[in-house]
mmCIF file of C-alpha atoms in Angstrom:
data_model
loop_
_atom_site.group_PDB
_atom_site.id
_atom_site.type_symbol
_atom_site.label_atom_id
_atom_site.label_comp_id
_atom_site.label_asym_id
_atom_site.label_seq_id
_atom_site.Cartn_x
_atom_site.Cartn_y
_atom_site.Cartn_z
ATOM 1 C CA MET A 292 0.009 -0.015 -0.022
ATOM 2 C CA GLU A 293 1.597 3.258 -1.189
ATOM 3 C CA ALA A 294 1.672 6.439 0.859
ATOM 4 C CA GLN A 295 -1.232 8.712 0.056
ATOM 5 C CA PRO A 296 -0.091 12.340 0.224
ATOM 6 C CA GLU A 297 -2.729 13.461 -2.258
ATOM 7 C CA LYS A 298 -5.391 12.312 0.240
ATOM 8 C CA LEU A 299 -4.179 14.764 2.896
ATOM 9 C CA ILE A 300 -6.683 17.606 3.398
ATOM 10 C CA ALA A 301 -4.943 20.570 5.024
ATOM 11 C CA THR A 302 -6.656 23.525 3.344
ATOM 12 C CA THR A 303 -10.229 24.768 3.419
ATOM 13 C CA SER A 304 -10.518 24.628 -0.349
ATOM 14 C CA ARG A 305 -9.660 20.938 -0.427
ATOM 15 C CA LEU A 306 -11.948 20.357 2.545
ATOM 16 C CA GLN A 307 -14.826 22.027 0.811
ATOM 17 C CA TYR A 308 -14.381 19.816 -2.197
ATOM 18 C CA PHE A 309 -14.212 16.647 -0.144
ATOM 19 C CA LEU A 310 -17.141 17.472 2.040
ATOM 20 C CA ALA A 311 -19.354 18.062 -0.974
ATOM 21 C CA SER A 312 -19.182 14.305 -1.770
ATOM 22 C CA ILE A 313 -20.627 13.385 1.663
ATOM 23 C CA THR A 314 -24.452 13.816 1.375
ATOM 24 C CA PRO A 315 -27.490 12.495 3.351
ATOM 25 C CA GLY A 316 -27.850 8.772 2.719
ATOM 26 C CA LYS A 317 -24.152 8.147 2.311
ATOM 27 C CA THR A 318 -22.196 5.737 4.511
ATOM 28 C CA ILE A 319 -18.745 6.708 5.800
ATOM 29 C CA TYR A 320 -16.129 4.825 7.721
ATOM 30 C CA ILE A 321 -14.055 6.978 10.059
ATOM 31 C CA ASP A 322 -11.033 6.929 12.266
ATOM 32 C CA PHE A 323 -9.615 9.525 14.585
ATOM 33 C CA GLU A 324 -5.978 9.795 15.646
ATOM 34 C CA GLY A 325 -4.383 12.190 18.189
ATOM 35 C CA PHE A 326 -2.192 12.501 21.190
ATOM 36 C CA LYS A 327 -4.062 11.076 24.203
ATOM 37 C CA LEU A 328 -7.288 11.200 22.089
ATOM 38 C CA GLY A 329 -10.007 12.438 24.414
ATOM 39 C CA ARG A 330 -10.929 15.525 26.397
ATOM 40 C CA ASN A 331 -7.355 15.751 27.828
ATOM 41 C CA GLY A 332 -5.587 15.377 24.573
ATOM 42 C CA THR A 333 -5.967 16.266 20.919
ATOM 43 C CA ILE A 334 -7.591 15.275 17.684
ATOM 44 C CA SER A 335 -4.957 15.470 15.048
ATOM 45 C CA LEU A 336 -6.287 13.597 12.077
ATOM 46 C CA LEU A 337 -9.690 12.389 10.896
ATOM 47 C CA THR A 338 -9.690 9.868 8.143
ATOM 48 C CA ILE A 339 -12.904 9.391 6.194
ATOM 49 C CA HIS A 340 -13.718 6.667 3.738
ATOM 50 C CA ILE A 341 -16.845 7.239 1.646
ATOM 51 C CA ILE A 342 -19.102 4.497 0.372
ATOM 52 C CA ASP A 343 -22.091 5.137 -1.897
ATOM 53 C CA GLY A 344 -23.363 1.813 -3.102
ATOM 54 C CA LEU A 345 -20.052 0.266 -4.192
ATOM 55 C CA THR A 346 -20.338 -3.540 -3.933
ATOM 56 C CA LEU A 347 -17.442 -5.528 -2.566
ATOM 57 C CA ASP A 348 -17.197 -8.737 -4.459
ATOM 58 C CA THR A 349 -15.300 -11.520 -2.538
ATOM 59 C CA SER A 350 -15.022 -13.665 -5.673
ATOM 60 C CA LEU A 351 -12.599 -11.285 -7.349
ATOM 61 C CA ASP A 352 -9.192 -12.706 -8.166
ATOM 62 C CA SER A 353 -6.086 -10.905 -6.774
ATOM 63 C CA SER A 354 -5.542 -8.551 -9.739
ATOM 64 C CA ASN A 355 -9.122 -7.435 -9.951
ATOM 65 C CA ALA A 356 -9.351 -7.098 -6.186
ATOM 66 C CA GLU A 357 -6.363 -4.791 -6.232
ATOM 67 C CA THR A 358 -8.118 -2.609 -8.745
ATOM 68 C CA ALA A 359 -11.190 -2.605 -6.608
ATOM 69 C CA LEU A 360 -9.185 -1.545 -3.586
ATOM 70 C CA ALA A 361 -7.518 1.252 -5.573
ATOM 71 C CA GLU A 362 -10.958 2.545 -6.380
ATOM 72 C CA LEU A 363 -11.928 2.371 -2.692
ATOM 73 C CA ARG A 364 -8.804 4.240 -1.626
ATOM 74 C CA ASP A 365 -9.728 7.007 -4.075
ATOM 75 C CA ARG A 366 -12.658 7.799 -1.820
ATOM 76 C CA THR A 367 -10.557 8.410 1.259
ATOM 77 C CA GLY A 368 -9.594 11.722 2.763
ATOM 78 C CA ILE A 369 -7.265 12.407 5.704
ATOM 79 C CA ILE A 370 -8.430 15.705 7.312
ATOM 80 C CA ASP A 371 -5.590 17.530 9.170
ATOM 81 C CA ILE A 372 -7.296 18.813 12.253
ATOM 82 C CA THR A 373 -4.007 20.144 13.605
ATOM 83 C CA ALA A 374 -3.487 22.299 10.574
ATOM 84 C CA LEU A 375 -7.135 23.504 10.148
ATOM 85 C CA GLN A 376 -8.143 23.694 13.795
ATOM 86 C CA GLN A 377 -11.623 25.011 14.197
ATOM 87 C CA ARG A 378 -11.942 25.589 10.456
ATOM 88 C CA ALA A 379 -11.934 21.818 9.950
ATOM 89 C CA PHE A 380 -15.454 21.707 11.530
ATOM 90 C CA SER A 381 -16.862 25.088 10.460
ATOM 91 C CA THR A 382 -15.892 25.244 6.786
ATOM 92 C CA SER A 383 -18.884 24.694 4.533
ATOM 93 C CA SER A 384 -19.026 22.643 1.430
ATOM 94 C CA ASN A 385 -20.702 23.778 -1.716
ATOM 95 C CA ALA A 386 -23.895 22.239 -0.260
ATOM 96 C CA ASN A 387 -23.545 24.379 2.821
ATOM 97 C CA SER A 388 -22.716 21.356 4.916
ATOM 98 C CA THR A 389 -19.832 21.538 7.492
ATOM 99 C CA LEU A 390 -17.885 18.562 8.976
ATOM 100 C CA LYS A 391 -19.739 19.287 12.200
ATOM 101 C CA ASP A 392 -23.076 18.911 10.433
ATOM 102 C CA ILE A 393 -21.945 15.609 8.860
ATOM 103 C CA LEU A 394 -20.696 14.177 12.172
ATOM 104 C CA GLU A 395 -23.925 15.164 13.950
ATOM 105 C CA SER A 396 -26.230 13.997 11.246
ATOM 106 C CA PRO A 397 -28.339 10.859 11.989
ATOM 107 C CA ASN A 398 -28.898 10.596 8.208
ATOM 108 C CA ILE A 399 -25.260 9.818 7.399
ATOM 109 C CA THR A 400 -24.227 6.427 8.723
ATOM 110 C CA LYS A 401 -20.791 6.355 10.394
ATOM 111 C CA TYR A 402 -18.950 3.204 11.069
ATOM 112 C CA ILE A 403 -16.069 3.292 13.572
ATOM 113 C CA TRP A 404 -14.201 0.823 15.673
ATOM 114 C CA ASP A 405 -14.670 1.822 19.301
ATOM 115 C CA VAL A 406 -16.430 5.248 19.320
ATOM 116 C CA ARG A 407 -15.680 6.121 22.999
ATOM 117 C CA ARG A 408 -12.509 8.168 22.902
ATOM 118 C CA PRO A 409 -13.362 9.967 19.657
ATOM 119 C CA ALA A 410 -16.891 10.793 20.932
ATOM 120 C CA ASN A 411 -15.367 12.204 24.173
ATOM 121 C CA ALA A 412 -12.731 14.309 22.310
ATOM 122 C CA LEU A 413 -15.302 15.771 19.857
ATOM 123 C CA TRP A 414 -17.681 16.770 22.612
ATOM 124 C CA TYR A 415 -15.257 18.403 24.948
ATOM 125 C CA LEU A 416 -12.809 19.890 22.447
ATOM 126 C CA TYR A 417 -15.186 20.959 19.715
ATOM 127 C CA ASN A 418 -18.766 20.734 21.121
ATOM 128 C CA ILE A 419 -19.673 18.111 18.523
ATOM 129 C CA ARG A 420 -21.973 15.203 19.421
ATOM 130 C CA LEU A 421 -21.685 12.229 17.136
ATOM 131 C CA ALA A 422 -24.839 10.745 15.740
ATOM 132 C CA GLY A 423 -25.709 8.021 13.248
ATOM 133 C CA VAL A 424 -22.933 5.886 14.612
ATOM 134 C CA ILE A 425 -22.483 2.114 14.316
ATOM 135 C CA ASP A 426 -19.648 0.893 16.490
ATOM 136 C CA ILE A 427 -17.977 -1.953 14.660
ATOM 137 C CA GLN A 428 -16.500 -3.262 17.931
ATOM 138 C CA LEU A 429 -19.986 -3.734 19.292
ATOM 139 C CA LEU A 430 -21.063 -5.292 15.933
ATOM 140 C CA ASP A 431 -18.185 -7.795 16.319
ATOM 141 C CA SER A 432 -19.241 -8.509 19.889
ATOM 142 C CA PHE A 433 -22.928 -9.087 18.815
ATOM 143 C CA THR A 434 -21.912 -11.617 16.118
ATOM 144 C CA ARG A 435 -19.469 -13.596 18.281
ATOM 145 C CA GLU A 436 -20.429 -17.077 19.390
ATOM 146 C CA SER A 437 -19.791 -16.237 23.088
ATOM 147 C CA PRO A 438 -21.307 -12.859 23.678
ATOM 148 C CA GLU A 439 -20.720 -13.147 27.419
ATOM 149 C CA LYS A 440 -16.930 -12.664 26.798
ATOM 150 C CA PRO A 441 -15.538 -9.135 27.392
ATOM 151 C CA VAL A 442 -15.432 -6.609 24.595
ATOM 152 C CA ARG A 443 -12.268 -4.939 25.867
ATOM 153 C CA THR A 444 -10.482 -2.449 23.692
ATOM 154 C CA MET A 445 -9.681 -5.328 21.325
ATOM 155 C CA ALA A 446 -7.139 -3.586 19.134
ATOM 156 C CA SER A 447 -5.739 -7.003 18.390
ATOM 157 C CA ARG A 448 -9.235 -8.290 17.634
ATOM 158 C CA PHE A 449 -9.581 -5.435 15.087
ATOM 159 C CA TYR A 450 -6.434 -6.466 13.220
ATOM 160 C CA GLN A 451 -7.314 -10.102 13.361
ATOM 161 C CA GLN A 452 -10.796 -9.376 11.905
ATOM 162 C CA VAL A 453 -9.399 -7.247 9.059
ATOM 163 C CA HIS A 454 -6.915 -9.981 8.196
ATOM 164 C CA ASN A 455 -9.681 -12.574 8.113
ATOM 165 C CA VAL A 456 -11.911 -10.754 5.706
ATOM 166 C CA SER A 457 -9.812 -8.371 3.578
ATOM 167 C CA TRP A 458 -8.444 -8.885 0.101
ATOM 168 C CA MET A 459 -4.869 -8.306 1.321
ATOM 169 C CA THR A 460 -2.187 -10.657 -0.012
ATOM 170 C CA GLU A 461 0.411 -12.002 2.359
ATOM 171 C CA ALA A 462 2.841 -9.280 1.163
ATOM 172 C CA GLU A 463 0.220 -6.585 1.781
ATOM 173 C CA GLN A 464 -0.528 -7.918 5.208
ATOM 174 C CA ASP A 465 3.134 -7.859 6.084
ATOM 175 C CA GLU A 466 3.366 -4.202 4.887
ATOM 176 C CA TRP A 467 0.268 -3.241 6.829
ATOM 177 C CA ILE A 468 1.492 -4.836 10.064
ATOM 178 C CA GLU A 469 4.911 -3.258 9.647
ATOM 179 C CA THR A 470 3.276 0.151 9.200
ATOM 180 C CA ARG A 471 1.048 -0.365 12.144
ATOM 181 C CA ASP A 472 3.997 -1.382 14.359
ATOM 182 C CA VAL A 473 6.096 1.659 13.287
ATOM 183 C CA VAL A 474 3.232 4.035 14.075
ATOM 184 C CA GLU A 475 1.662 2.405 17.161
ATOM 185 C CA TYR A 476 4.558 0.818 18.936
ATOM 186 C CA TRP A 477 7.853 2.381 17.950
ATOM 187 C CA ALA A 478 7.143 5.946 16.908
ATOM 188 C CA ASP A 479 7.094 9.085 19.185
ATOM 189 C CA PRO A 480 3.756 9.256 21.007
ATOM 190 C CA LYS A 481 3.318 12.755 19.634
ATOM 191 C CA ILE A 482 3.776 11.496 16.005
ATOM 192 C CA TRP A 483 0.233 12.804 15.139
ATOM 193 C CA GLU A 484 1.213 16.361 15.918
ATOM 194 C CA LYS A 485 4.443 16.449 13.854
ATOM 195 C CA ARG A 486 4.462 18.277 10.446
ATOM 196 C CA PRO A 487 4.998 17.408 7.762
ATOM 197 C CA LEU A 488 3.316 14.057 8.241
ATOM 198 C CA GLY A 489 5.440 11.019 7.427
ATOM 199 C CA LYS A 490 4.434 8.594 4.694
ATOM 200 C CA GLU A 491 4.071 5.865 7.262
ATOM 201 C CA VAL A 492 1.484 7.907 9.135
ATOM 202 C CA LEU A 493 -0.508 8.495 5.908
ATOM 203 C CA LYS A 494 -0.369 4.851 4.978
ATOM 204 C CA TYR A 495 -1.509 3.923 8.423
ATOM 205 C CA CYS A 496 -4.488 6.264 8.337
ATOM 206 C CA VAL A 497 -5.629 4.875 4.942
ATOM 207 C CA GLY A 498 -5.148 1.334 6.229
ATOM 208 C CA GLN A 499 -7.385 2.066 9.245
ATOM 209 C CA VAL A 500 -10.493 2.695 7.177
ATOM 210 C CA VAL A 501 -10.069 1.274 3.637
ATOM 211 C CA TYR A 502 -10.748 -2.390 4.775
ATOM 212 C CA LEU A 503 -13.606 -1.584 7.101
ATOM 213 C CA PRO A 504 -16.421 -2.045 4.539
ATOM 214 C CA ARG A 505 -15.401 -5.618 3.916
ATOM 215 C CA LEU A 506 -15.214 -6.201 7.717
ATOM 216 C CA VAL A 507 -18.733 -4.768 8.220
ATOM 217 C CA LYS A 508 -19.997 -6.985 5.366
ATOM 218 C CA ALA A 509 -18.505 -10.024 7.067
ATOM 219 C CA LEU A 510 -20.314 -9.125 10.373
ATOM 220 C CA GLU A 511 -23.638 -8.523 8.702
ATOM 221 C CA VAL A 512 -26.604 -8.918 10.912
ATOM 222 C CA ASN A 513 -30.423 -8.795 10.343
ATOM 223 C CA ALA A 514 -32.566 -5.650 10.839
ATOM 224 C CA ARG A 515 -33.235 -6.481 14.503
ATOM 225 C CA GLY A 516 -29.624 -7.014 15.198
ATOM 226 C CA ARG A 517 -28.572 -3.775 13.522
ATOM 227 C CA ARG A 518 -31.094 -1.840 15.525
ATOM 228 C CA ARG A 519 -29.659 -3.327 18.732
ATOM 229 C CA VAL A 520 -26.095 -2.452 17.716
ATOM 230 C CA GLU A 521 -27.211 1.074 16.729
ATOM 231 C CA GLU A 522 -28.969 1.465 20.125
ATOM 232 C CA GLU A 523 -25.844 0.347 22.068
ATOM 233 C CA SER A 524 -23.604 2.457 19.940
ATOM 234 C CA GLY A 525 -25.713 5.485 20.817
ATOM 235 C CA LYS A 526 -25.444 4.560 24.517
ATOM 236 C CA ARG A 527 -21.686 4.483 24.140
ATOM 237 C CA VAL A 528 -21.764 7.964 22.789
ATOM 238 C CA ASP A 529 -23.983 9.049 25.670
ATOM 239 C CA ARG A 530 -21.521 7.629 28.252
ATOM 240 C CA ALA A 531 -18.523 8.940 26.566
ATOM 241 C CA THR A 532 -19.809 12.479 26.549
ATOM 242 C CA GLY A 533 -20.921 12.281 30.125
ATOM 243 C CA GLU A 534 -19.027 14.288 32.877
ATOM 244 C CA GLU A 535 -18.031 11.159 34.692
ATOM 245 C CA TYR A 536 -16.397 9.347 31.735
ATOM 246 C CA ASP A 537 -12.591 9.241 31.864
ATOM 247 C CA PRO A 538 -11.102 8.448 28.440
ATOM 248 C CA ASP A 539 -7.822 7.550 30.082
ATOM 249 C CA ALA A 540 -9.315 5.018 32.502
ATOM 250 C CA VAL A 541 -9.460 1.295 31.737
ATOM 251 C CA PRO A 542 -12.420 0.872 29.395
ATOM 252 C CA ASP A 543 -15.513 -1.061 30.318
ATOM 253 C CA SER A 544 -14.885 -4.615 29.056
ATOM 254 C CA GLN A 545 -18.337 -6.109 29.501
ATOM 255 C CA SER A 546 -20.416 -6.909 26.385
ATOM 256 C CA PRO A 547 -23.788 -5.086 26.485
ATOM 257 C CA PHE A 548 -25.487 -7.990 24.713
ATOM 258 C CA GLY A 549 -25.091 -10.824 27.312
ATOM 259 C CA TYR A 550 -26.619 -14.164 26.372
ATOM 260 C CA VAL A 551 -29.812 -12.891 24.819
ATOM 261 C CA ARG A 552 -30.039 -11.930 21.215
#
């Protein structure tokens, strides 16, 4: 997976153009990065991957799958919150829709892996309350054979799931894992604040969202199950934006679904 400097959005003009493609009814996949992400830290980058009816065909051979992935990556933008600051959320697209409007809209579905820290950071740093969220971590918990097992933060579970359902070849998986390790384990904790952004950081951001549609497809549930996951995702946002929530504390590890589906 190549670095994606052309996907970096660090000016209001580029942001306006990108936001214009996110309209009511669209589905987006999002990932937030920052130093100590939460009310006591920063939001440095927001990566958004846009889907509007593109079908992911698991029967594709490796060459066609790579073409499909390239098309998916073309729908990805990395918004530089550090560079744009408040303008990232207040700049209007040609359709008069701001990023704040999009994040708060219940009519734009947003898939994210573990919404808690991002929801806390958005609320306390920018007065933005996420809506229309489906937490993929909860979706994963709902579809597991043993729902009584803890949810935990499950970062390792996230990577395991993506490997299981993505189109990545072995070489691509190795590159993705190497990029993850460089960014998450070996780099300066304040890597998100450094400018210019390194190519490994950009690759990491794209990798965090571009495979999520396939993961969501693999975790597909019926309408009743989706409603339950949506409800629990909303409750997570409620708790994360409450005054008593501490984003730096050990996260609640209990699955909300118990034994009853």
